[in-house]
Amino acid sequence: MKQIILASSSPRRHELLNLLEIPHQVLPCKEKEKEIPEDSSKTSIQKDFKKELIEVAKHKALCVYHSSLLEPDHPSLIISADTIVVLEGEIIGKPDNLDEAKRMLTKLCGKTHQVFTAICILDTQTDQLSCSTEETRVHMIQCSDKLIDSYLAAEQVIDKAGAYAIQGKGAALIDRIEGCYYNVMGLPLSKLISMLSKMGYNYLK
């Protein structure tokens, strides 16, 4: 069976592959990560920003594929992904500091936003590349300043899009979701399993 390479430094994606009991190696891209510019997000959405999100995920997979880290004689499936939070046509990225995190959560609370993840899988033996996207709608509760401050004091959010994580203490901010829970964590598992199956990898065997 082909080995699985996770082209991501995200601990959540690593945890989710472990949840599926899929043996894998973590080899994140060493280059500067491509991003969809937040200041042009509304224009990007009108032009179908999902294509740009796929390009970011594709870049991560190709970066690892062309690196010297892979074993050349060992066929692999490289999994890469990128996740963004979108509120009313605006991309909400990762906060640089706690003040920015509070502004993000204040903006998100009481509203419904979308979480989009692009997944790409690259077969190093055949050069086949498969990419897809998943969308989940997240409804947040109305949050007081005290609740936001308490959450930010209890959770590390600087590396998280939208300044929150749905798992753990972040559940206190969520009213309900429509769609895949794991997508909000950064890796929609049902879609991933389907894509792997179409590329000849069945982890249940």
CSV table of C-alpha atoms in Angstrom, one decimal:
chain,number,residue,atom,x,y,z
A,1,MET,CA,0.0,0.0,0.0
A,2,LYS,CA,1.2,3.5,-0.8
A,3,GLN,CA,2.5,5.6,2.1
A,4,ILE,CA,0.6,8.7,3.1
A,5,ILE,CA,2.4,12.0,3.4
A,6,LEU,CA,0.6,14.9,5.1
A,7,ALA,CA,1.9,18.1,3.6
A,8,SER,CA,0.8,20.2,6.5
A,9,SER,CA,2.1,21.4,9.9
A,10,SER,CA,-1.4,21.6,11.3
A,11,PRO,CA,-1.6,19.5,14.5
A,12,ARG,CA,-5.4,19.2,14.0
A,13,ARG,CA,-5.0,17.5,10.6
A,14,HIS,CA,-2.4,15.2,12.0
A,15,GLU,CA,-4.8,14.3,14.9
A,16,LEU,CA,-7.6,13.7,12.4
A,17,LEU,CA,-5.5,11.3,10.3
A,18,ASN,CA,-4.7,9.5,13.6
A,19,LEU,CA,-8.4,9.4,14.4
A,20,LEU,CA,-8.8,7.4,11.2
A,21,GLU,CA,-5.9,5.3,12.1
A,22,ILE,CA,-4.2,6.1,8.8
A,23,PRO,CA,-0.4,5.7,9.1
A,24,HIS,CA,1.3,8.8,7.8
A,25,GLN,CA,4.4,10.9,7.7
A,26,VAL,CA,4.2,14.7,8.3
A,27,LEU,CA,6.2,16.6,5.8
A,28,PRO,CA,5.1,20.3,5.6
A,29,CYS,CA,6.2,22.5,2.8
A,30,LYS,CA,9.2,24.5,3.7
A,31,GLU,CA,8.5,27.4,1.4
A,32,LYS,CA,6.4,30.4,2.5
A,33,GLU,CA,2.8,29.5,2.4
A,34,LYS,CA,0.7,31.0,-0.4
A,35,GLU,CA,-2.4,32.8,0.9
A,36,ILE,CA,-5.5,34.3,-0.6
A,37,PRO,CA,-5.1,38.1,0.1
A,38,GLU,CA,-7.6,39.2,2.7
A,39,ASP,CA,-7.8,42.8,1.5
A,40,SER,CA,-9.1,41.6,-1.9
A,41,SER,CA,-11.3,38.8,-0.5
A,42,LYS,CA,-14.7,40.2,-1.7
A,43,THR,CA,-13.3,40.5,-5.2
A,44,SER,CA,-11.9,37.0,-4.9
A,45,ILE,CA,-15.2,35.5,-3.9
A,46,GLN,CA,-16.9,37.1,-6.9
A,47,LYS,CA,-14.3,35.4,-9.1
A,48,ASP,CA,-14.8,32.1,-7.4
A,49,PHE,CA,-12.3,32.1,-4.6
A,50,LYS,CA,-12.6,28.3,-4.2
A,51,LYS,CA,-10.2,28.1,-7.2
A,52,GLU,CA,-7.7,30.2,-5.4
A,53,LEU,CA,-8.1,28.0,-2.2
A,54,ILE,CA,-7.4,24.9,-4.3
A,55,GLU,CA,-4.3,26.6,-5.8
A,56,VAL,CA,-3.0,27.1,-2.2
A,57,ALA,CA,-3.6,23.5,-1.3
A,58,LYS,CA,-2.1,22.3,-4.7
A,59,HIS,CA,1.1,24.4,-4.0
A,60,LYS,CA,1.6,22.7,-0.7
A,61,ALA,CA,1.4,19.2,-2.3
A,62,LEU,CA,3.7,20.1,-5.2
A,63,CYS,CA,6.1,21.8,-2.9
A,64,VAL,CA,6.6,18.5,-0.9
A,65,TYR,CA,6.6,16.5,-4.2
A,66,HIS,CA,9.5,18.5,-5.6
A,67,SER,CA,11.4,18.6,-2.4
A,68,SER,CA,14.3,16.2,-1.5
A,69,LEU,CA,12.5,14.8,1.5
A,70,LEU,CA,10.5,12.1,-0.3
A,71,GLU,CA,11.9,8.6,-0.8
A,72,PRO,CA,12.1,8.4,-4.7
A,73,ASP,CA,11.4,4.7,-4.9
A,74,HIS,CA,8.5,4.6,-2.5
A,75,PRO,CA,5.1,5.5,-4.1
A,76,SER,CA,3.2,8.0,-1.9
A,77,LEU,CA,0.0,9.8,-1.8
A,78,ILE,CA,0.6,13.4,-0.7
A,79,ILE,CA,-2.4,15.0,1.2
A,80,SER,CA,-2.5,18.8,1.5
A,81,ALA,CA,-5.3,21.1,2.6
A,82,ASP,CA,-6.0,24.8,3.3
A,83,THR,CA,-8.9,26.2,5.3
A,84,ILE,CA,-10.4,29.7,5.4
A,85,VAL,CA,-13.3,31.4,7.3
A,86,VAL,CA,-15.6,33.6,5.3
A,87,LEU,CA,-18.1,36.1,6.9
A,88,GLU,CA,-20.4,38.0,4.5
A,89,GLY,CA,-17.9,37.8,1.7
A,90,GLU,CA,-14.9,38.7,3.8
A,91,ILE,CA,-12.1,36.3,4.5
A,92,ILE,CA,-11.2,36.1,8.2
A,93,GLY,CA,-7.7,34.9,8.5
A,94,LYS,CA,-5.4,34.0,11.4
A,95,PRO,CA,-5.0,36.7,14.0
A,96,ASP,CA,-1.5,38.2,14.6
A,97,ASN,CA,-2.2,39.0,18.2
A,98,LEU,CA,-4.9,38.8,20.9
A,99,ASP,CA,-6.3,42.2,20.1
A,100,GLU,CA,-6.9,41.1,16.6
A,101,ALA,CA,-8.3,37.8,17.8
A,102,LYS,CA,-10.9,39.6,19.9
A,103,ARG,CA,-11.9,41.9,17.0
A,104,MET,CA,-12.4,38.8,14.8
A,105,LEU,CA,-14.5,37.0,17.4
A,106,THR,CA,-16.6,40.1,18.1
A,107,LYS,CA,-17.3,40.2,14.4
A,108,LEU,CA,-18.2,36.5,14.1
A,109,CYS,CA,-20.4,36.2,17.2
A,110,GLY,CA,-24.1,36.3,16.7
A,111,LYS,CA,-23.7,35.6,12.9
A,112,THR,CA,-23.3,32.8,10.5
A,113,HIS,CA,-20.1,32.3,8.7
A,114,GLN,CA,-18.7,29.7,6.3
A,115,VAL,CA,-15.7,27.5,6.6
A,116,PHE,CA,-14.1,26.3,3.4
A,117,THR,CA,-11.4,23.6,3.1
A,118,ALA,CA,-9.6,22.6,-0.1
A,119,ILE,CA,-8.0,19.2,-0.2
A,120,CYS,CA,-5.5,18.0,-2.8
A,121,ILE,CA,-4.1,14.4,-3.1
A,122,LEU,CA,-1.1,13.8,-5.3
A,123,ASP,CA,0.0,10.3,-6.4
A,124,THR,CA,3.8,10.4,-6.8
A,125,GLN,CA,3.8,7.3,-8.9
A,126,THR,CA,1.3,8.4,-11.5
A,127,ASP,CA,1.4,12.2,-11.1
A,128,GLN,CA,-2.4,12.1,-10.7
A,129,LEU,CA,-3.7,15.1,-8.8
A,130,SER,CA,-7.2,15.3,-7.3
A,131,CYS,CA,-8.6,18.4,-5.6
A,132,SER,CA,-11.9,19.2,-4.1
A,133,THR,CA,-13.5,21.7,-1.6
A,134,GLU,CA,-15.9,21.3,1.3
A,135,GLU,CA,-18.1,24.0,2.9
A,136,THR,CA,-19.6,24.1,6.4
A,137,ARG,CA,-21.9,26.8,7.8
A,138,VAL,CA,-21.2,27.8,11.4
A,139,HIS,CA,-23.8,29.6,13.5
A,140,MET,CA,-22.2,31.4,16.5
A,141,ILE,CA,-24.0,32.5,19.6
A,142,GLN,CA,-24.2,36.1,20.8
A,143,CYS,CA,-21.0,36.6,22.8
A,144,SER,CA,-20.3,39.0,25.7
A,145,ASP,CA,-16.9,40.7,26.0
A,146,LYS,CA,-16.4,38.6,29.1
A,147,LEU,CA,-17.0,35.3,27.3
A,148,ILE,CA,-14.6,36.3,24.5
A,149,ASP,CA,-12.0,37.4,26.9
A,150,SER,CA,-12.4,34.2,28.9
A,151,TYR,CA,-12.1,32.1,25.8
A,152,LEU,CA,-9.0,33.9,24.6
A,153,ALA,CA,-7.4,33.5,28.0
A,154,ALA,CA,-8.1,29.7,27.9
A,155,GLU,CA,-7.2,28.8,24.3
A,156,GLN,CA,-4.3,29.3,22.0
A,157,VAL,CA,-5.9,30.9,18.9
A,158,ILE,CA,-3.1,32.7,17.0
A,159,ASP,CA,-2.6,29.8,14.6
A,160,LYS,CA,-6.4,29.4,13.9
A,161,ALA,CA,-8.4,30.9,11.1
A,162,GLY,CA,-11.2,33.0,12.6
A,163,ALA,CA,-9.4,33.0,16.0
A,164,TYR,CA,-11.3,29.9,17.3
A,165,ALA,CA,-11.3,26.1,17.3
A,166,ILE,CA,-14.6,24.3,17.3
A,167,GLN,CA,-13.2,21.5,19.3
A,168,GLY,CA,-12.6,21.9,23.1
A,169,LYS,CA,-13.5,25.1,24.7
A,170,GLY,CA,-14.4,26.7,21.4
A,171,ALA,CA,-17.6,24.7,21.5
A,172,ALA,CA,-18.9,27.3,24.0
A,173,LEU,CA,-19.1,29.8,21.1
A,174,ILE,CA,-21.0,27.6,18.7
A,175,ASP,CA,-24.8,27.5,18.4
A,176,ARG,CA,-25.0,24.9,15.6
A,177,ILE,CA,-23.4,23.9,12.3
A,178,GLU,CA,-24.6,22.8,8.9
A,179,GLY,CA,-22.3,20.4,7.3
A,180,CYS,CA,-19.1,18.5,8.2
A,181,TYR,CA,-17.8,19.1,11.7
A,182,TYR,CA,-14.3,17.9,10.8
A,183,ASN,CA,-14.2,20.4,8.0
A,184,VAL,CA,-14.2,23.2,10.6
A,185,MET,CA,-11.2,21.5,12.2
A,186,GLY,CA,-9.4,21.7,8.9
A,187,LEU,CA,-9.9,18.3,7.2
A,188,PRO,CA,-13.3,17.0,6.1
A,189,LEU,CA,-12.9,13.2,6.7
A,190,SER,CA,-15.7,11.8,4.7
A,191,LYS,CA,-14.6,13.7,1.6
A,192,LEU,CA,-11.0,12.7,2.3
A,193,ILE,CA,-11.9,9.0,2.5
A,194,SER,CA,-13.9,9.2,-0.7
A,195,MET,CA,-11.0,10.9,-2.5
A,196,LEU,CA,-8.5,8.4,-1.2
A,197,SER,CA,-10.7,5.5,-2.3
A,198,LYS,CA,-10.9,6.9,-5.9
A,199,MET,CA,-7.1,7.0,-6.0
A,200,GLY,CA,-6.9,3.3,-5.0
A,201,TYR,CA,-6.3,3.7,-1.2
A,202,ASN,CA,-8.8,1.9,1.1
A,203,TYR,CA,-7.8,2.4,4.7
A,204,LEU,CA,-10.4,-0.1,5.9
A,205,LYS,CA,-8.5,-3.0,4.3
